[in-house]
XYZ file of C-alpha atoms in Angstrom:
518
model
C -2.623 -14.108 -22.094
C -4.378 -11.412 -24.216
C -2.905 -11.032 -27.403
C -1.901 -7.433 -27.208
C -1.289 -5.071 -23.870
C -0.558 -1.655 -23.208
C -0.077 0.930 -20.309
C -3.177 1.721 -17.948
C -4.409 5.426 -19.328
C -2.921 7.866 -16.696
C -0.926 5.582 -15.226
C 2.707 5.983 -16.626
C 5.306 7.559 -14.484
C 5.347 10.796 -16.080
C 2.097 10.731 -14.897
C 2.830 10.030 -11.642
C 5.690 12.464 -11.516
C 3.810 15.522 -12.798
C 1.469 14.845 -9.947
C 4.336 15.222 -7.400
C 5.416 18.537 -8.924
C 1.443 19.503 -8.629
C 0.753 18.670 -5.322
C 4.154 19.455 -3.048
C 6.133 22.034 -5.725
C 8.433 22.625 -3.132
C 10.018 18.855 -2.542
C 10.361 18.361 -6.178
C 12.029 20.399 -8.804
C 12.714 19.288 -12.493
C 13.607 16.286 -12.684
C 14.454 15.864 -9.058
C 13.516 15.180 -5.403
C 15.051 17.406 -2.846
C 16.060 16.426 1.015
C 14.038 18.115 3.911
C 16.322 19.186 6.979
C 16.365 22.079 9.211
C 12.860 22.313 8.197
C 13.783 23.794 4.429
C 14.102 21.853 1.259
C 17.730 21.709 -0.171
C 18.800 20.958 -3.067
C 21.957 19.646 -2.202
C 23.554 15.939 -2.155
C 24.518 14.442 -5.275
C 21.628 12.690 -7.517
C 21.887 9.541 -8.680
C 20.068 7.868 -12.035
C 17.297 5.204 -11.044
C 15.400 3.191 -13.139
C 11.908 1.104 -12.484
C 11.944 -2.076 -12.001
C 8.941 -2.461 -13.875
C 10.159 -2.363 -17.319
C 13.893 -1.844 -17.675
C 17.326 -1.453 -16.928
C 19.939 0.933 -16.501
C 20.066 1.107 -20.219
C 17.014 1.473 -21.524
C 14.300 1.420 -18.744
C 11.773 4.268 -17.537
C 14.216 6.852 -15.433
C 12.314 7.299 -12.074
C 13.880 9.989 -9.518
C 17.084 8.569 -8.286
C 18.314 9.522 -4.375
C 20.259 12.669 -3.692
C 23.073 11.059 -1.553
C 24.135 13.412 1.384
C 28.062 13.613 2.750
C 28.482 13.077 5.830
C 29.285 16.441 6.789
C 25.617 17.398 5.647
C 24.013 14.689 7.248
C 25.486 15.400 10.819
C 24.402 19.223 10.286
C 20.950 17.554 9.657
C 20.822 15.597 12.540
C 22.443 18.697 14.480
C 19.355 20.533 12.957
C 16.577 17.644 13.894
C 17.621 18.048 17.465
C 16.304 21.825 17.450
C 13.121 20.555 16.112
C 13.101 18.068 18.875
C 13.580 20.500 21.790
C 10.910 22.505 20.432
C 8.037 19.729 19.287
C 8.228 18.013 22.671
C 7.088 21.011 24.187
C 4.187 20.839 21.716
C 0.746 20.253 23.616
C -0.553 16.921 22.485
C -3.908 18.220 21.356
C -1.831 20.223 18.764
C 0.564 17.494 17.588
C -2.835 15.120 17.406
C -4.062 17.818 15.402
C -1.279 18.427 12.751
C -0.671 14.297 12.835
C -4.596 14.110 11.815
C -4.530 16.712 9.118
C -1.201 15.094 7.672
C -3.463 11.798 7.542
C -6.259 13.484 6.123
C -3.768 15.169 3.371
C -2.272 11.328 2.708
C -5.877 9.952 1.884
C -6.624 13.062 -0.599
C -3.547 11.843 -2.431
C -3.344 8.066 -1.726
C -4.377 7.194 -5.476
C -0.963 9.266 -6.156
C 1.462 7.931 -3.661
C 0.359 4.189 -4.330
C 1.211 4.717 -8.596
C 4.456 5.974 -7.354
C 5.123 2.551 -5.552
C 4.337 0.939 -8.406
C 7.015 2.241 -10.273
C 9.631 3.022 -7.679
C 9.411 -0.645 -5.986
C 7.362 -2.747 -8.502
C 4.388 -2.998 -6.050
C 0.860 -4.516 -7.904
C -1.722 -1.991 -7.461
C -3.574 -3.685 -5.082
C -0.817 -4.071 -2.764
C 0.395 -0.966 -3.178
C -2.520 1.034 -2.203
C -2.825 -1.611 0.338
C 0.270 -0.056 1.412
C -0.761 3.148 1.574
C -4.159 2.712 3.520
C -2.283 0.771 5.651
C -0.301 3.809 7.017
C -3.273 5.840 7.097
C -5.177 3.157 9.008
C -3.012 2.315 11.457
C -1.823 5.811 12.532
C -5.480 7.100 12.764
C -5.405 4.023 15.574
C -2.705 5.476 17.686
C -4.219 9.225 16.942
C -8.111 8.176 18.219
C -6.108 6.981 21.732
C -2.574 7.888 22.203
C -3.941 10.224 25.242
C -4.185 6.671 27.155
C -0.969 5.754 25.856
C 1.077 8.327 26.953
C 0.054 9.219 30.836
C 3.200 9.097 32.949
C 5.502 9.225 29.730
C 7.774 11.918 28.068
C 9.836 12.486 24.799
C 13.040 10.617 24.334
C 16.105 13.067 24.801
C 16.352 13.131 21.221
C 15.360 13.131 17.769
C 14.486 9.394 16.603
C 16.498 7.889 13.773
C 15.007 5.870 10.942
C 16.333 3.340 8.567
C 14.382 1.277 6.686
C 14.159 -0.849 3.588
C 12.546 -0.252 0.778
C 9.727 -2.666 0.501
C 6.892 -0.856 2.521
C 7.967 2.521 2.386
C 4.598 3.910 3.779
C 3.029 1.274 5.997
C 6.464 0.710 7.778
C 8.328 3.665 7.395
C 5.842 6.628 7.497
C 3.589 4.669 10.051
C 6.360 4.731 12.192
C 7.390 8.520 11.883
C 4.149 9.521 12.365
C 3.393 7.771 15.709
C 7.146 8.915 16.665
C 6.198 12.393 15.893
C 2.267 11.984 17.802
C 4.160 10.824 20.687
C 6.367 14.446 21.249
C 9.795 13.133 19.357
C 11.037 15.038 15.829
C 11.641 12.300 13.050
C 14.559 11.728 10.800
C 14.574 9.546 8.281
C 16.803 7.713 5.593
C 15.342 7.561 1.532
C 16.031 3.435 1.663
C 18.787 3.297 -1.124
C 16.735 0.764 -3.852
C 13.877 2.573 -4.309
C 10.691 4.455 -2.838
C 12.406 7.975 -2.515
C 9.797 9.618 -4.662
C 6.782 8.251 -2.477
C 8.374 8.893 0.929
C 9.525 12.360 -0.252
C 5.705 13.409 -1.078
C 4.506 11.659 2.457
C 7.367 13.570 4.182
C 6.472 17.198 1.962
C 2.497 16.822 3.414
C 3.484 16.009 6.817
C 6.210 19.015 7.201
C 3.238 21.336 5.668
C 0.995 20.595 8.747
C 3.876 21.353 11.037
C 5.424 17.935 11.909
C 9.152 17.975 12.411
C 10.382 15.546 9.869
C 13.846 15.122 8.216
C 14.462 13.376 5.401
C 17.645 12.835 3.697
C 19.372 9.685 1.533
C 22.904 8.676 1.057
C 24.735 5.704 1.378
C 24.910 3.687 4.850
C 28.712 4.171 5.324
C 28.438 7.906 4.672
C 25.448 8.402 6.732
C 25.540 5.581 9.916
C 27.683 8.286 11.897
C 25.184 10.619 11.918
C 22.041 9.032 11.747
C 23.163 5.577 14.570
C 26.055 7.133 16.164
C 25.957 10.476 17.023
C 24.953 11.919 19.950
C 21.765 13.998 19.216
C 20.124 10.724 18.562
C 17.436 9.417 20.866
C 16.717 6.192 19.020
C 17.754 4.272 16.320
C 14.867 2.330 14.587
C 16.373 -0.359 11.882
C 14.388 -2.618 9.361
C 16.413 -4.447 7.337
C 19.068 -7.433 6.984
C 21.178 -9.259 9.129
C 24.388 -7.890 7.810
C 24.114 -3.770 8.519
C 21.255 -4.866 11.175
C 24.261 -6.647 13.345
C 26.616 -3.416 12.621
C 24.157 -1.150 13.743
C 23.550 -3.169 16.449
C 27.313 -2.915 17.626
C 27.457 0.710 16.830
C 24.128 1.387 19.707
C 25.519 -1.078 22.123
C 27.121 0.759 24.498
C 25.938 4.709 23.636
C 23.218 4.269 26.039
C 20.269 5.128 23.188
C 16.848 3.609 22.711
C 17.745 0.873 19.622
C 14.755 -0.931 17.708
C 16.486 -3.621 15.045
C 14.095 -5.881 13.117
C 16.216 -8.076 10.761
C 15.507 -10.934 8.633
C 15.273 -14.236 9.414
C 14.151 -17.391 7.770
C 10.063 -17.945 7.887
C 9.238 -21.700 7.659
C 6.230 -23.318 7.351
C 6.077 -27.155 9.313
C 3.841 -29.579 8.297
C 3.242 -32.761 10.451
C 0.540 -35.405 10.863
C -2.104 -32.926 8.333
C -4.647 -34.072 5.950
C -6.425 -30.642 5.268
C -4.797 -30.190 1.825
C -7.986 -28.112 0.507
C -7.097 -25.284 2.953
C -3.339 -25.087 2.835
C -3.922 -24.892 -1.270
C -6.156 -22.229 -0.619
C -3.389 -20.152 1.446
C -0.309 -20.758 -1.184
C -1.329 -17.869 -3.581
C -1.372 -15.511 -0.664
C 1.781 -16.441 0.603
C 3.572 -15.266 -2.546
C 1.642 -11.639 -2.235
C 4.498 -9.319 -4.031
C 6.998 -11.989 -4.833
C 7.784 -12.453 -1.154
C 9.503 -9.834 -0.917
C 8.268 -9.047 2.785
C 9.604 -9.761 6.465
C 6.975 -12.440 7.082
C 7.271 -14.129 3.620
C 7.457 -18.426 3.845
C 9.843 -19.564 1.930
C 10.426 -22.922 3.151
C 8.814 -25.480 3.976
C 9.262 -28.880 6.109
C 7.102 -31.327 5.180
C 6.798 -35.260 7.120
C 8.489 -37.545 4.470
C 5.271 -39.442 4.293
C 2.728 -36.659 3.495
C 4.748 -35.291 0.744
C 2.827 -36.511 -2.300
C -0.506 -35.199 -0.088
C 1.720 -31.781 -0.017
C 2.557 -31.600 -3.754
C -1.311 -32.189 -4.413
C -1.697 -28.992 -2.769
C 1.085 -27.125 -3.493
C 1.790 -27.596 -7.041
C -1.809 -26.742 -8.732
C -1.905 -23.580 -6.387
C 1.700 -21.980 -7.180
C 0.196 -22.626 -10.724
C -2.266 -20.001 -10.800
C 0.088 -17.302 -9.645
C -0.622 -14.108 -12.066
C 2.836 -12.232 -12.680
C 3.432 -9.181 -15.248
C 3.110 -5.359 -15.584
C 1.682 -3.844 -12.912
C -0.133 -1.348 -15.163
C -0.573 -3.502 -18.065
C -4.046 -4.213 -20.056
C -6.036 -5.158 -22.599
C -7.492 -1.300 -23.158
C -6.309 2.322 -21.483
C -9.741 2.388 -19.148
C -9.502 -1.153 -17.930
C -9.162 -1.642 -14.270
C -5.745 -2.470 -12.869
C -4.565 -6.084 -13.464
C -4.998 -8.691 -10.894
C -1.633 -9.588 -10.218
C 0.360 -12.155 -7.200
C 3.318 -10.339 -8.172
C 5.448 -8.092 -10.660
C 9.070 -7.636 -10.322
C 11.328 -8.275 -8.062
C 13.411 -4.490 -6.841
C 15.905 -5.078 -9.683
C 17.937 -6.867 -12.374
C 20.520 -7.407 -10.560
C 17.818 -8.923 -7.293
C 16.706 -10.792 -10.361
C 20.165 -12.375 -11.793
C 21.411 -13.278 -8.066
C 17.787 -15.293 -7.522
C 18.004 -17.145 -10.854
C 21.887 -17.613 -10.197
C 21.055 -19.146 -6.594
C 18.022 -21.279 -7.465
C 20.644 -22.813 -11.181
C 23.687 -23.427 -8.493
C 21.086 -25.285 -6.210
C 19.706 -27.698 -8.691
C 23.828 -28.284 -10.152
C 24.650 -29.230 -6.496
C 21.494 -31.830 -6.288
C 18.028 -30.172 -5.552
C 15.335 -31.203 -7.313
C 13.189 -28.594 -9.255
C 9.667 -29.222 -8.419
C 8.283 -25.995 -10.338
C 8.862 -22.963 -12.632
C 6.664 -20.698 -13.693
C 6.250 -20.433 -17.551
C 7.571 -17.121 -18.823
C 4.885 -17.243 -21.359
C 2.185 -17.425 -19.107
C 3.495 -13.499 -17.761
C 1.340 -10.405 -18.608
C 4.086 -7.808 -20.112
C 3.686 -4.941 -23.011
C 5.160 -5.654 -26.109
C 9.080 -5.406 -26.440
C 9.263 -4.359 -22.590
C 12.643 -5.279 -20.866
C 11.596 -8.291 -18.359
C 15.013 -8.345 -16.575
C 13.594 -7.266 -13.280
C 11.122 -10.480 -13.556
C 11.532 -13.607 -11.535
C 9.206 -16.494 -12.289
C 8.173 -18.617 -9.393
C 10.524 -21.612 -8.437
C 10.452 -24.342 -5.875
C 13.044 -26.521 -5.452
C 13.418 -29.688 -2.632
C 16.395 -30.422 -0.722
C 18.669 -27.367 -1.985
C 22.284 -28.282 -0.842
C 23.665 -27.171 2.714
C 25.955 -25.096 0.574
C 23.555 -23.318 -0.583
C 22.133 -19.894 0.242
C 18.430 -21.264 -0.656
C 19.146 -23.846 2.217
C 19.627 -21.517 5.202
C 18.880 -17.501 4.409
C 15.795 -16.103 3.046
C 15.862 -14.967 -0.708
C 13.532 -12.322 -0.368
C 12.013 -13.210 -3.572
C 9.537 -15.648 -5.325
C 11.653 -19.208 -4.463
C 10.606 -21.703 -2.457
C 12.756 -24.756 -0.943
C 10.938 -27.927 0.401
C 12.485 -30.082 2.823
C 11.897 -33.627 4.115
C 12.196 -34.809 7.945
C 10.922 -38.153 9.198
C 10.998 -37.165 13.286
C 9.932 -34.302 15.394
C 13.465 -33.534 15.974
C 14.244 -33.088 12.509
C 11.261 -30.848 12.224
C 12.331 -28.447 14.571
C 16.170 -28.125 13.202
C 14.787 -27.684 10.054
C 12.486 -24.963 11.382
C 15.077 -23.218 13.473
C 17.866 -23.375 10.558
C 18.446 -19.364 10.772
C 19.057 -18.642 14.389
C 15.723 -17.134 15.244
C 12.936 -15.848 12.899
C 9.489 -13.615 12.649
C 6.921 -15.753 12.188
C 6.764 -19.392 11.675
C 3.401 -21.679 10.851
C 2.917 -25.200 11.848
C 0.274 -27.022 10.499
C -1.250 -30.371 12.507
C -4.315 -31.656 13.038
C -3.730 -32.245 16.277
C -4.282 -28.804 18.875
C -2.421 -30.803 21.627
C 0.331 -31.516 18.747
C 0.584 -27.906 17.901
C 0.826 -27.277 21.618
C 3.833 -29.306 22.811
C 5.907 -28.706 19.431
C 5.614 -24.707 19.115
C 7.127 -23.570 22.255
C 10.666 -25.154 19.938
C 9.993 -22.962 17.406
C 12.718 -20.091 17.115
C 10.191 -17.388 15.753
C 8.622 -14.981 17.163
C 4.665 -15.124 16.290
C 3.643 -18.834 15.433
C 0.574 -19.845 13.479
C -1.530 -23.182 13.905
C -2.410 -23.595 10.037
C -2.212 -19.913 9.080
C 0.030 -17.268 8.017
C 1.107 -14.736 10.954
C 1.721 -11.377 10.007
C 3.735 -8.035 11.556
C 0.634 -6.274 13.367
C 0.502 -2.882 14.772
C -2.237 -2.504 17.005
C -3.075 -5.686 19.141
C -0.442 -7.241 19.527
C 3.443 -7.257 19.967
C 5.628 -7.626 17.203
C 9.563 -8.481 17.797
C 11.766 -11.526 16.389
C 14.070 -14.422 18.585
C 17.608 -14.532 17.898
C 19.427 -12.764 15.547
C 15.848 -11.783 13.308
C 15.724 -8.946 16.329
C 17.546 -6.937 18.556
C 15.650 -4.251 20.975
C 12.534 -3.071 21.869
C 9.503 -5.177 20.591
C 6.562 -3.054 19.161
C 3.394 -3.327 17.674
C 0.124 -1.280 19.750
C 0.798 0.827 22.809
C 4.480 -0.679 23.149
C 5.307 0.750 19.808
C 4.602 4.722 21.757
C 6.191 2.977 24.811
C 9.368 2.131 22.798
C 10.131 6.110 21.673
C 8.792 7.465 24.832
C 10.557 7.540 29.010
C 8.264 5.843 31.420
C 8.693 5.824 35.189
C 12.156 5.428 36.760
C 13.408 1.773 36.172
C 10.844 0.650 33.607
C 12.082 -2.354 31.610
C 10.057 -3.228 28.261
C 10.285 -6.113 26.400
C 12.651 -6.843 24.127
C 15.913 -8.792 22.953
C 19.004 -6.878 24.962
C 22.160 -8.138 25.262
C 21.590 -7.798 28.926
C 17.423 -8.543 28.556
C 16.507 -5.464 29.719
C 16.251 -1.947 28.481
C 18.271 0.207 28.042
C 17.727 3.920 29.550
């Protein structure tokens, strides 16, 4: 670790947030961001302090914008509001609304350098992934713009405006990829600021996108103040929900029965099998990546089942791998010009994210699991005096308890549990523990292996030997039990999804009845 760091020149949020007041004056004002509905920007809900993750706490960290938090009076006028915009837009010829969609991509690009230093501080994102991020969105919308003609012949708008909640962990390749393909395909867009961070970001994405025309809303509050207007009223076309199991399944009762377009990805717990392997050298290779921003991502691994008998071949991969990980200060170096660190990892959203994953992984090892590794805190890359109460070192533990959350959920965070199986059948259980899942990997050397056991795995997307990831373009994404509920996506069934197709259509998807609904 170099002896002394300090910030990246032109990198600190003050930085960052003189750039937002530069570029879209009108979303930003003081020390403030401002919600966007009925196509104006108001200055109204009630602003709450934030802090970055990066180097603080709520006493003494860097203040980043905080979320002005709606009533729910407001919230239905907005939604009230959004379904003007929609009777209008889908009435919009698509040449025009692949026009404005392109220039709003074009305007994202000039300023990607911008809205990626804002996820750094906002949601703790290294600078490579969080430009990643960013180029992601652009990417993949460009995709749908270059051939959503094909897409949509013999399909119309949705009846309404469609409804977005989302968490906070890929604000721009999740959450503005998806309102801009929404919008492209003839619907108007409202969306909900995720509560833990990223409001800063999405509220500059949102301010060049409603400058080329594109009829977005954009407004933050809590989930009990807001779910009325933005799941349950009747102006909505579609609800579209990333996020966990908990306010996944009560959004999911909410859309039942209102007869509305509902997509619901939730989490679920990613395992990784291994059974009859002896390529160590490659599965070494992979565990770095598989702790890209401290697995805090729907496809993260963090558990895996590994044959009683090749676990010493395991450990001789695992453990020298999870020892190289690189975790600090995003924007930390050795001198102001230096290029960004090379980082697996930063922090984790919060302190409090932080205090529950230490508190889970101490609990797990009192009740009989078996620490196998934790990172050295001295080994981190942080300035001098910063607050490090946001930072999670990398555990893995084997055999956490059944009692214990680390058994059966998914931390969403930087801890891995190992467990042991001697038969097939134990395999699969151990794969299947949460009730349905993303993606899972199985690693064999034996094809015909891989073959008979994967059809028993309760994900979604299955690897043989390597990571699977969500996809937009060439394939469908979704989730099996309760990891998903509605409409798959991913390529032309993501426009299918927010769009009406001929009388009686049915897409894929998980329904309570498996089929559609209208």
């Amino acid at each position: 670790m170099p002896s002394t760091l300090i910030l990246k020149s032109g990198t600190s949020w003050d930085d960052a947030w003189q750039g937002c007041l530069a570029v879209a004056p009108e979303a930003f004002r003081d020390d403030r961001v401002l919600n966007l509905w009925n196509a104006a920007w108001q200055a109204d809900g009630r602003a709450l302090p934030a802090v970055s993750p990066v180097d603080g706490t709520p006493v003494d960290g860097t203040p980043v914008a905080g979320p002005p938090r709606l009533d729910r009076a407001t919230a239905r006028q907005a939604v009230r509001a959004a379904l003007d915009q929609h009777r209008a837009w889908r009435h919009v010829p698509l040449p025009e609304r692949r026009a404005r969609v392109a220039a709003t991509l074009d305007a994202l690009a000039e300023h990607r350098d911008l809205l990626a230093l804002l996820l750094v501080w906002e949601i703790g994102k290294p600078w490579r992934l969080a430009r990643a991020d960013v180029n992601r969105a652009i990417d993949g919308v460009r995709w749908y713009v270059d051939g959503i003609d094909t897409m949509l012949e013999g399909r119309a708008p949705l009846d309404g405006p469609v409804s977005n909640i989302a968490s906070w962990n890929y604000p721009m390749s999740v959450l503005v990829h998806a309102l801009l393909v929404q919008a492209l395909a003839g619907n108007a867009v409202v969306a909900k600021t995720p509560t833990d961070g990223g409001v800063a970001c999405l509220t500059l994405a949102t301010a060049l996108a409603a400058r080329e025309g594109v009829p977005v809303t954009l407004v933050s509050g809590s989930g009990g103040e807001l779910s009325e207007a933005l799941v349950r009223a009747p102006e909505i076309g579609c609800v579209s929900f990333v996020g966990g199991r908990d306010t996944g399944a009560a959004v999911a009762t909410a859309v039942a029965d209102l007869g509305k377009r509902y997509i619901l990805e939730q989490e679920g717990l990613n395992t990784w099998g291994i059974w009859n392997h002896t390529d160590r050298d490659t599965l070494g290779a992979l565990i770095p990546k598989l702790f890209d921003y401290g697995k805090q991502r729907c496809t993260a691994y963090p558990r895996f089942v590994v044959q009683r008998s090749l676990f010493d071949a395991f450990l001789a991969a695992y453990l020298p791998a999870v020892r190289t990980l690189r975790i600090g200060h995003p924007l930390a170096v050795e001198h102001p010009d230096d290029p960004y660190p090379a980082l697996d990892f930063g922090p984790v959203i919060n302190a409090a994210k932080a205090k529950e994953l230490d508190d889970q992984v101490a609990e797990a090892i009192d009740r009989g699991a078996v620490p196998l590794h934790r990172g050295p805190p001295a080994d981190a890359r942080f300035l001098p005096g910063q607050d490090t109460s946001a930072y999670v070192q990398p555990a893995t533990l084997l055999s956490p308890p059944r009692s214990s959350p680390l058994h059966h959920a998914e931390p969403f965070g930087p801890v891995d549990a190992i467990v042991l199986v001697d038969t097939e059948a134990e395999l699969l259980a151990a794969m299947n523990a949460s009730n349905g899942a993303l993606v899972a990997t199985l690693s064999t050397d034996e094809r015909a292996t891989f073959d008979r056991l994967a059809p028993h795995i309760r994900a979604f997307k299955i690897g043989h030997g390597v990571p699977r990831s969500r996809g937009d373009r060439d394939e469908l994404f979704g989730g099996f039990g309760a990891s998903w509920r509605g409409a798959f996506v991913g390529g032309e069934l993501l426009v299918r999804a927010v769009t009406r197709g001929p009388a009686g259509e049915r897409l894929p998807g998980n329904f309570p009845d498996h089929r559609l609904t209208p």
